[in-house]
Amino acid sequence: MTTDGRSESMSARFAATPTADTGTPEARWREWFAARGGWPPAEVPVDRLVVMSAHPDDEVLGAGALISSAARSGTEVVAVCLSDGSASHPGSPTLTPRELAEHRHRELDAATTVLGLEPSRWCGLPDGRLAEREPEIEAILAGVLAEKPVARTGLLSVWSHDGHPDHEAAGRCAQRVGDAHGLPVWMFPIWMWHWAAPGDPAVPWDRVRTFSLDDADLARKRAAVEEFATQIRPPVRRPRGRGGPRTPHSRAPSPRPGVHPHMTPHRLPDSSFHAMYAADDPWGFSSRWYERREYALTLAALSSPRYGSAFEPGCSIGVLSAELATRCDRLLCIDVSPRAVDLARRRLAAAPHAQVRSGDIVEDWPVGERFDLIVLSEVLYYLDADALDDLVGRLPGSLTPDGEVVAVHWRWPVADYPQTGDAVHEALRASSPAVSASYSDTDFRLDVLRRRPGRSVAQREGLVDA
């Protein structure tokens, strides 16, 4: 379960009651974590770890990096998937429940392979009805333990008070079997991040432990999540609305089943960008006059000749980044594509004050840091409406008092993009107290927005009275 972008939280024997069916933005969690500080580190001192999930993807979402790291360190990890996942898209016009279950089985095998694990044990129990099968689940788990009695064995399960009835049934069974065998039991929440709020008294925060992720852990987990195509992108469609109809087991105030909060895409999926960068320069950033012209206008629109610190999310292969590096003392660039990051690092190798790292514009926004300049070049139209609103709202807190944002986006419609360039800029302008420069033509739109009104370039240089 990602928290601050570098850790996964888990807790032993949580006890909580859902309180609301409203989603809590991930940015709010990240800001709270950054302000609160860390928890003690998670330690799983076992030789055999049995991981129990209610649905195909639970273990990857909730603790993918932890179990991958455990396996690489020599711990035998046995993953057990209880349900077939066939109820995640009720009434889908594209896949029958049986076909969906087959897809999800293949996705789970692919995801566990990415994490370096053996394929998960597929139990195939009915999705949404695990509470009816608890004796059978306990027998399955006891059988897995009996296969290889190891003194240092532990259980890791989705949380028994997570708000989804299948999750809770899995957690209850894990706890009872763990108690019966005298084994330690750890649990990870998934839906808690949706229905709870930071500091929620229903969650025993004193029991939280965190697992620190390095870049390799994070990349593996993200790659594993991308394998669950039925959950994060077409062809599976719900018959109506963004969330689909409720099923009998989706009781309020629990979140909707099958629409995991951290798998609901906030932008185009990673696989789209990975495919784009099969070529080193998919858009001709370094060769087309269109791109060179857009970059030149972007740089000319900046109101200062030099900045102390700058941030460029979605830096791509670093063509604009290299120009920005000549205008600032420190430059942070992130991109979700490992290939793009590698190419950008090569392009910026001669600029030691520029850092390029893997990151998602939403999940890895540098909370707590402030920049003199933030460059949003051809990136915001990939976000859905909620993610765009969240990002626009966090911009003021990421700028120094006199900081500015330069945004530039293609105006022509693209069928796969959640937003248009014009919609992105209207959202930015509606939230900004000061627009210091604007340009638009048939192809693209550019705005420079400031945190607060300030003097113009001519005023600052004494060409006119301030």
mmCIF file of N, CA, C and O in Angstrom, residues 118-191:
data_model
loop_
_atom_site.group_PDB
_atom_site.id
_atom_site.type_symbol
_atom_site.label_atom_id
_atom_site.label_comp_id
_atom_site.label_asym_id
_atom_site.label_seq_id
_atom_site.Cartn_x
_atom_site.Cartn_y
_atom_site.Cartn_z
ATOM 1 N N GLU A 118 6.565 -17.041 -7.033
ATOM 2 C CA GLU A 118 5.902 -18.153 -7.680
ATOM 3 C C GLU A 118 4.443 -17.777 -7.928
ATOM 4 O O GLU A 118 3.886 -16.939 -7.212
ATOM 5 N N PRO A 119 3.783 -18.362 -8.935
ATOM 6 C CA PRO A 119 2.365 -18.041 -9.170
ATOM 7 C C PRO A 119 1.520 -18.250 -7.925
ATOM 8 O O PRO A 119 1.751 -19.171 -7.142
ATOM 9 N N SER A 120 0.550 -17.383 -7.743
ATOM 10 C CA SER A 120 -0.318 -17.457 -6.573
ATOM 11 C C SER A 120 -1.175 -18.715 -6.636
ATOM 12 O O SER A 120 -1.573 -19.172 -7.707
ATOM 13 N N ARG A 121 -1.469 -19.286 -5.465
ATOM 14 C CA ARG A 121 -2.402 -20.406 -5.398
ATOM 15 C C ARG A 121 -3.799 -19.871 -5.718
ATOM 16 O O ARG A 121 -4.303 -18.985 -5.030
ATOM 17 N N TRP A 122 -4.408 -20.391 -6.728
ATOM 18 C CA TRP A 122 -5.708 -19.896 -7.203
ATOM 19 C C TRP A 122 -6.807 -20.785 -6.636
ATOM 20 O O TRP A 122 -6.952 -21.944 -7.026
ATOM 21 N N CYS A 123 -7.606 -20.252 -5.717
ATOM 22 C CA CYS A 123 -8.648 -21.044 -5.073
ATOM 23 C C CYS A 123 -9.972 -21.002 -5.832
ATOM 24 O O CYS A 123 -10.774 -21.944 -5.747
ATOM 25 N N GLY A 124 -10.248 -19.911 -6.545
ATOM 26 C CA GLY A 124 -11.434 -19.828 -7.386
ATOM 27 C C GLY A 124 -12.753 -19.783 -6.654
ATOM 28 O O GLY A 124 -13.796 -20.140 -7.220
ATOM 29 N N LEU A 125 -12.769 -19.309 -5.412
ATOM 30 C CA LEU A 125 -14.025 -19.195 -4.673
ATOM 31 C C LEU A 125 -14.838 -18.028 -5.234
ATOM 32 O O LEU A 125 -14.289 -17.129 -5.874
ATOM 33 N N PRO A 126 -16.146 -18.006 -4.995
ATOM 34 C CA PRO A 126 -16.989 -16.954 -5.598
ATOM 35 C C PRO A 126 -16.696 -15.567 -5.042
ATOM 36 O O PRO A 126 -16.722 -15.360 -3.827
ATOM 37 N N ASP A 127 -16.435 -14.653 -5.943
ATOM 38 C CA ASP A 127 -16.168 -13.263 -5.585
ATOM 39 C C ASP A 127 -17.406 -12.658 -4.931
ATOM 40 O O ASP A 127 -18.525 -12.792 -5.442
ATOM 41 N N GLY A 128 -17.212 -11.987 -3.783
ATOM 42 C CA GLY A 128 -18.316 -11.348 -3.087
ATOM 43 C C GLY A 128 -19.013 -12.241 -2.074
ATOM 44 O O GLY A 128 -19.911 -11.779 -1.365
ATOM 45 N N ARG A 129 -18.607 -13.507 -1.971
ATOM 46 C CA ARG A 129 -19.304 -14.442 -1.084
ATOM 47 C C ARG A 129 -18.336 -15.196 -0.184
ATOM 48 O O ARG A 129 -18.632 -16.294 0.282
ATOM 49 N N LEU A 130 -17.188 -14.633 0.091
ATOM 50 C CA LEU A 130 -16.200 -15.330 0.911
ATOM 51 C C LEU A 130 -16.680 -15.525 2.343
ATOM 52 O O LEU A 130 -16.284 -16.490 3.007
ATOM 53 N N ALA A 131 -17.521 -14.618 2.842
ATOM 54 C CA ALA A 131 -18.013 -14.773 4.212
ATOM 55 C C ALA A 131 -18.804 -16.069 4.382
ATOM 56 O O ALA A 131 -18.899 -16.605 5.486
ATOM 57 N N GLU A 132 -19.380 -16.567 3.267
ATOM 58 C CA GLU A 132 -20.133 -17.821 3.325
ATOM 59 C C GLU A 132 -19.209 -19.035 3.322
ATOM 60 O O GLU A 132 -19.675 -20.162 3.550
ATOM 61 N N ARG A 133 -17.924 -18.825 3.049
ATOM 62 C CA ARG A 133 -17.005 -19.951 2.861
ATOM 63 C C ARG A 133 -15.862 -19.945 3.867
ATOM 64 O O ARG A 133 -14.804 -20.513 3.601
ATOM 65 N N GLU A 134 -16.059 -19.311 5.008
ATOM 66 C CA GLU A 134 -14.954 -19.178 5.950
ATOM 67 C C GLU A 134 -14.405 -20.508 6.451
ATOM 68 O O GLU A 134 -13.182 -20.664 6.570
ATOM 69 N N PRO A 135 -15.217 -21.517 6.770
ATOM 70 C CA PRO A 135 -14.630 -22.807 7.165
ATOM 71 C C PRO A 135 -13.736 -23.388 6.060
ATOM 72 O O PRO A 135 -12.668 -23.947 6.350
ATOM 73 N N GLU A 136 -14.165 -23.262 4.807
ATOM 74 C CA GLU A 136 -13.368 -23.758 3.694
ATOM 75 C C GLU A 136 -12.061 -22.971 3.563
ATOM 76 O O GLU A 136 -10.996 -23.538 3.289
ATOM 77 N N ILE A 137 -12.153 -21.658 3.748
ATOM 78 C CA ILE A 137 -10.948 -20.829 3.669
ATOM 79 C C ILE A 137 -9.944 -21.221 4.747
ATOM 80 O O ILE A 137 -8.742 -21.346 4.491
ATOM 81 N N GLU A 138 -10.427 -21.435 5.958
ATOM 82 C CA GLU A 138 -9.531 -21.837 7.045
ATOM 83 C C GLU A 138 -8.888 -23.178 6.749
ATOM 84 O O GLU A 138 -7.701 -23.389 7.046
ATOM 85 N N ALA A 139 -9.640 -24.090 6.132
ATOM 86 C CA ALA A 139 -9.076 -25.392 5.776
ATOM 87 C C ALA A 139 -8.004 -25.246 4.698
ATOM 88 O O ALA A 139 -6.959 -25.909 4.744
ATOM 89 N N ILE A 140 -8.250 -24.342 3.719
ATOM 90 C CA ILE A 140 -7.254 -24.089 2.676
ATOM 91 C C ILE A 140 -5.962 -23.564 3.293
ATOM 92 O O ILE A 140 -4.857 -24.034 2.982
ATOM 93 N N LEU A 141 -6.103 -22.590 4.183
ATOM 94 C CA LEU A 141 -4.928 -21.987 4.802
ATOM 95 C C LEU A 141 -4.184 -22.977 5.679
ATOM 96 O O LEU A 141 -2.943 -23.054 5.651
ATOM 97 N N ALA A 142 -4.917 -23.771 6.442
ATOM 98 C CA ALA A 142 -4.278 -24.792 7.281
ATOM 99 C C ALA A 142 -3.533 -25.804 6.427
ATOM 100 O O ALA A 142 -2.448 -26.276 6.789
ATOM 101 N N GLY A 143 -4.106 -26.137 5.254
ATOM 102 C CA GLY A 143 -3.438 -27.064 4.358
ATOM 103 C C GLY A 143 -2.129 -26.511 3.818
ATOM 104 O O GLY A 143 -1.137 -27.235 3.691
ATOM 105 N N VAL A 144 -2.112 -25.214 3.493
ATOM 106 C CA VAL A 144 -0.872 -24.586 3.016
ATOM 107 C C VAL A 144 0.192 -24.626 4.108
ATOM 108 O O VAL A 144 1.370 -24.908 3.845
ATOM 109 N N LEU A 145 -0.211 -24.373 5.338
ATOM 110 C CA LEU A 145 0.743 -24.409 6.446
ATOM 111 C C LEU A 145 1.275 -25.818 6.671
ATOM 112 O O LEU A 145 2.455 -26.013 6.989
ATOM 113 N N ALA A 146 0.398 -26.824 6.498
ATOM 114 C CA ALA A 146 0.807 -28.209 6.746
ATOM 115 C C ALA A 146 1.748 -28.746 5.677
ATOM 116 O O ALA A 146 2.471 -29.723 5.918
ATOM 117 N N GLU A 147 1.746 -28.126 4.504
ATOM 118 C CA GLU A 147 2.618 -28.601 3.425
ATOM 119 C C GLU A 147 4.084 -28.563 3.819
ATOM 120 O O GLU A 147 4.871 -29.428 3.431
ATOM 121 N N LYS A 148 4.456 -27.560 4.591
ATOM 122 C CA LYS A 148 5.857 -27.364 4.925
ATOM 123 C C LYS A 148 5.954 -26.702 6.286
ATOM 124 O O LYS A 148 6.130 -25.485 6.379
ATOM 125 N N PRO A 149 5.811 -27.473 7.356
ATOM 126 C CA PRO A 149 5.905 -26.872 8.698
ATOM 127 C C PRO A 149 7.293 -26.259 8.920
ATOM 128 O O PRO A 149 8.305 -26.932 8.832
ATOM 129 N N VAL A 150 7.304 -24.975 9.116
ATOM 130 C CA VAL A 150 8.544 -24.244 9.365
ATOM 131 C C VAL A 150 8.372 -23.472 10.660
ATOM 132 O O VAL A 150 7.326 -22.824 10.864
ATOM 133 N N ALA A 151 9.361 -23.538 11.514
ATOM 134 C CA ALA A 151 9.236 -22.896 12.828
ATOM 135 C C ALA A 151 8.943 -21.406 12.689
ATOM 136 O O ALA A 151 8.067 -20.866 13.370
ATOM 137 N N ARG A 152 9.665 -20.752 11.804
ATOM 138 C CA ARG A 152 9.471 -19.309 11.646
ATOM 139 C C ARG A 152 8.576 -19.060 10.430
ATOM 140 O O ARG A 152 9.049 -18.753 9.344
ATOM 141 N N THR A 153 7.268 -19.219 10.636
ATOM 142 C CA THR A 153 6.277 -18.983 9.606
ATOM 143 C C THR A 153 5.375 -17.845 10.049
ATOM 144 O O THR A 153 5.045 -17.721 11.238
ATOM 145 N N GLY A 154 4.960 -17.011 9.118
ATOM 146 C CA GLY A 154 4.054 -15.917 9.434
ATOM 147 C C GLY A 154 2.969 -15.798 8.386
ATOM 148 O O GLY A 154 3.096 -16.323 7.270
ATOM 149 N N LEU A 155 1.889 -15.105 8.732
ATOM 150 C CA LEU A 155 0.771 -14.879 7.822
ATOM 151 C C LEU A 155 0.635 -13.387 7.542
ATOM 152 O O LEU A 155 0.747 -12.562 8.456
ATOM 153 N N LEU A 156 0.386 -13.069 6.295
ATOM 154 C CA LEU A 156 0.133 -11.693 5.872
ATOM 155 C C LEU A 156 -1.175 -11.699 5.102
ATOM 156 O O LEU A 156 -1.328 -12.452 4.137
ATOM 157 N N SER A 157 -2.116 -10.873 5.521
ATOM 158 C CA SER A 157 -3.440 -10.902 4.915
ATOM 159 C C SER A 157 -3.992 -9.500 4.748
ATOM 160 O O SER A 157 -3.596 -8.564 5.453
ATOM 161 N N VAL A 158 -4.952 -9.369 3.829
ATOM 162 C CA VAL A 158 -5.717 -8.140 3.751
ATOM 163 C C VAL A 158 -6.445 -7.945 5.083
ATOM 164 O O VAL A 158 -6.802 -8.908 5.754
ATOM 165 N N TRP A 159 -6.639 -6.711 5.475
ATOM 166 C CA TRP A 159 -7.115 -6.358 6.806
ATOM 167 C C TRP A 159 -8.539 -6.851 7.079
ATOM 168 O O TRP A 159 -9.434 -6.736 6.235
ATOM 169 N N SER A 160 -8.757 -7.325 8.284
ATOM 170 C CA SER A 160 -10.052 -7.896 8.673
ATOM 171 C C SER A 160 -11.121 -6.847 8.965
ATOM 172 O O SER A 160 -12.265 -7.209 9.256
ATOM 173 N N HIS A 161 -10.781 -5.568 8.896
ATOM 174 C CA HIS A 161 -11.771 -4.496 9.087
ATOM 175 C C HIS A 161 -11.642 -3.464 7.967
ATOM 176 O O HIS A 161 -11.812 -2.272 8.180
ATOM 177 N N ASP A 162 -11.383 -3.935 6.764
ATOM 178 C CA ASP A 162 -11.048 -3.044 5.656
ATOM 179 C C ASP A 162 -12.262 -2.397 5.018
ATOM 180 O O ASP A 162 -12.128 -1.455 4.253
ATOM 181 N N GLY A 163 -13.470 -2.880 5.303
ATOM 182 C CA GLY A 163 -14.656 -2.264 4.740
ATOM 183 C C GLY A 163 -15.272 -3.024 3.592
ATOM 184 O O GLY A 163 -16.401 -2.736 3.200
ATOM 185 N N HIS A 164 -14.554 -3.986 3.018
ATOM 186 C CA HIS A 164 -15.108 -4.857 1.982
ATOM 187 C C HIS A 164 -15.353 -6.217 2.625
ATOM 188 O O HIS A 164 -14.459 -6.764 3.270
ATOM 189 N N PRO A 165 -16.546 -6.810 2.460
ATOM 190 C CA PRO A 165 -16.846 -8.061 3.157
ATOM 191 C C PRO A 165 -15.902 -9.204 2.816
ATOM 192 O O PRO A 165 -15.600 -10.035 3.684
ATOM 193 N N ASP A 166 -15.425 -9.275 1.571
ATOM 194 C CA ASP A 166 -14.460 -10.320 1.224
ATOM 195 C C ASP A 166 -13.129 -10.099 1.937
ATOM 196 O O ASP A 166 -12.490 -11.048 2.410
ATOM 197 N N HIS A 167 -12.678 -8.849 1.984
ATOM 198 C CA HIS A 167 -11.434 -8.544 2.690
ATOM 199 C C HIS A 167 -11.551 -8.936 4.161
ATOM 200 O O HIS A 167 -10.639 -9.529 4.744
ATOM 201 N N GLU A 168 -12.670 -8.583 4.752
ATOM 202 C CA GLU A 168 -12.855 -8.849 6.173
ATOM 203 C C GLU A 168 -12.924 -10.342 6.455
ATOM 204 O O GLU A 168 -12.380 -10.824 7.465
ATOM 205 N N ALA A 169 -13.562 -11.106 5.560
ATOM 206 C CA ALA A 169 -13.624 -12.558 5.737
ATOM 207 C C ALA A 169 -12.232 -13.166 5.651
ATOM 208 O O ALA A 169 -11.865 -14.037 6.473
ATOM 209 N N ALA A 170 -11.437 -12.726 4.675
ATOM 210 C CA ALA A 170 -10.077 -13.235 4.545
ATOM 211 C C ALA A 170 -9.257 -12.919 5.784
ATOM 212 O O ALA A 170 -8.524 -13.771 6.302
ATOM 213 N N GLY A 171 -9.376 -11.686 6.279
ATOM 214 C CA GLY A 171 -8.626 -11.303 7.478
ATOM 215 C C GLY A 171 -9.046 -12.089 8.705
ATOM 216 O O GLY A 171 -8.204 -12.497 9.519
ATOM 217 N N ARG A 172 -10.341 -12.280 8.880
ATOM 218 C CA ARG A 172 -10.815 -13.057 10.032
ATOM 219 C C ARG A 172 -10.257 -14.481 10.000
ATOM 220 O O ARG A 172 -9.815 -15.016 11.023
ATOM 221 N N CYS A 173 -10.292 -15.086 8.831
ATOM 222 C CA CYS A 173 -9.786 -16.456 8.714
ATOM 223 C C CYS A 173 -8.290 -16.516 9.001
ATOM 224 O O CYS A 173 -7.817 -17.428 9.698
ATOM 225 N N ALA A 174 -7.542 -15.562 8.466
ATOM 226 C CA ALA A 174 -6.097 -15.541 8.724
ATOM 227 C C ALA A 174 -5.821 -15.397 10.214
ATOM 228 O O ALA A 174 -4.944 -16.071 10.768
ATOM 229 N N GLN A 175 -6.579 -14.546 10.880
ATOM 230 C CA GLN A 175 -6.354 -14.337 12.301
ATOM 231 C C GLN A 175 -6.668 -15.594 13.104
ATOM 232 O O GLN A 175 -5.909 -15.984 14.005
ATOM 233 N N ARG A 176 -7.786 -16.242 12.785
ATOM 234 C CA ARG A 176 -8.145 -17.451 13.534
ATOM 235 C C ARG A 176 -7.123 -18.563 13.313
ATOM 236 O O ARG A 176 -6.729 -19.245 14.267
ATOM 237 N N VAL A 177 -6.700 -18.759 12.078
ATOM 238 C CA VAL A 177 -5.710 -19.805 11.809
ATOM 239 C C VAL A 177 -4.368 -19.457 12.446
ATOM 240 O O VAL A 177 -3.687 -20.317 13.009
ATOM 241 N N GLY A 178 -3.992 -18.175 12.374
ATOM 242 C CA GLY A 178 -2.749 -17.768 13.032
ATOM 243 C C GLY A 178 -2.790 -18.012 14.524
ATOM 244 O O GLY A 178 -1.820 -18.517 15.111
ATOM 245 N N ASP A 179 -3.899 -17.670 15.153
ATOM 246 C CA ASP A 179 -4.031 -17.904 16.597
ATOM 247 C C ASP A 179 -3.970 -19.387 16.918
ATOM 248 O O ASP A 179 -3.333 -19.807 17.898
ATOM 249 N N ALA A 180 -4.631 -20.199 16.088
ATOM 250 C CA ALA A 180 -4.664 -21.639 16.353
ATOM 251 C C ALA A 180 -3.289 -22.277 16.232
ATOM 252 O O ALA A 180 -2.984 -23.255 16.936
ATOM 253 N N HIS A 181 -2.457 -21.744 15.369
ATOM 254 C CA HIS A 181 -1.123 -22.312 15.149
ATOM 255 C C HIS A 181 -0.022 -21.533 15.859
ATOM 256 O O HIS A 181 1.162 -21.877 15.734
ATOM 257 N N GLY A 182 -0.392 -20.491 16.585
ATOM 258 C CA GLY A 182 0.610 -19.705 17.296
ATOM 259 C C GLY A 182 1.544 -18.943 16.379
ATOM 260 O O GLY A 182 2.736 -18.797 16.668
ATOM 261 N N LEU A 183 1.002 -18.414 15.252
ATOM 262 C CA LEU A 183 1.825 -17.726 14.262
ATOM 263 C C LEU A 183 1.547 -16.228 14.275
ATOM 264 O O LEU A 183 0.418 -15.806 14.536
ATOM 265 N N PRO A 184 2.551 -15.432 13.978
ATOM 266 C CA PRO A 184 2.304 -13.984 13.863
ATOM 267 C C PRO A 184 1.456 -13.676 12.634
ATOM 268 O O PRO A 184 1.588 -14.329 11.597
ATOM 269 N N VAL A 185 0.577 -12.693 12.766
ATOM 270 C CA VAL A 185 -0.297 -12.291 11.672
ATOM 271 C C VAL A 185 -0.149 -10.789 11.456
ATOM 272 O O VAL A 185 -0.312 -10.003 12.390
ATOM 273 N N TRP A 186 0.180 -10.416 10.219
ATOM 274 C CA TRP A 186 0.208 -9.011 9.838
ATOM 275 C C TRP A 186 -0.894 -8.779 8.811
ATOM 276 O O TRP A 186 -1.265 -9.700 8.073
ATOM 277 N N MET A 187 -1.409 -7.559 8.776
ATOM 278 C CA MET A 187 -2.479 -7.253 7.832
ATOM 279 C C MET A 187 -2.230 -5.919 7.136
ATOM 280 O O MET A 187 -1.644 -5.018 7.728
ATOM 281 N N PHE A 188 -2.672 -5.828 5.892
ATOM 282 C CA PHE A 188 -2.525 -4.586 5.139
ATOM 283 C C PHE A 188 -3.900 -4.112 4.692
ATOM 284 O O PHE A 188 -4.719 -4.892 4.232
ATOM 285 N N PRO A 189 -4.206 -2.824 4.864
ATOM 286 C CA PRO A 189 -5.488 -2.283 4.391
ATOM 287 C C PRO A 189 -5.406 -1.891 2.923
ATOM 288 O O PRO A 189 -4.340 -1.582 2.403
ATOM 289 N N ILE A 190 -6.541 -1.883 2.280
ATOM 290 C CA ILE A 190 -6.668 -1.366 0.917
ATOM 291 C C ILE A 190 -7.771 -0.313 0.879
ATOM 292 O O ILE A 190 -7.545 0.845 0.556
ATOM 293 N N TRP A 191 -8.984 -0.713 1.256
ATOM 294 C CA TRP A 191 -10.108 0.224 1.234
ATOM 295 C C TRP A 191 -10.044 1.260 2.350
ATOM 296 O O TRP A 191 -10.680 2.305 2.254
#
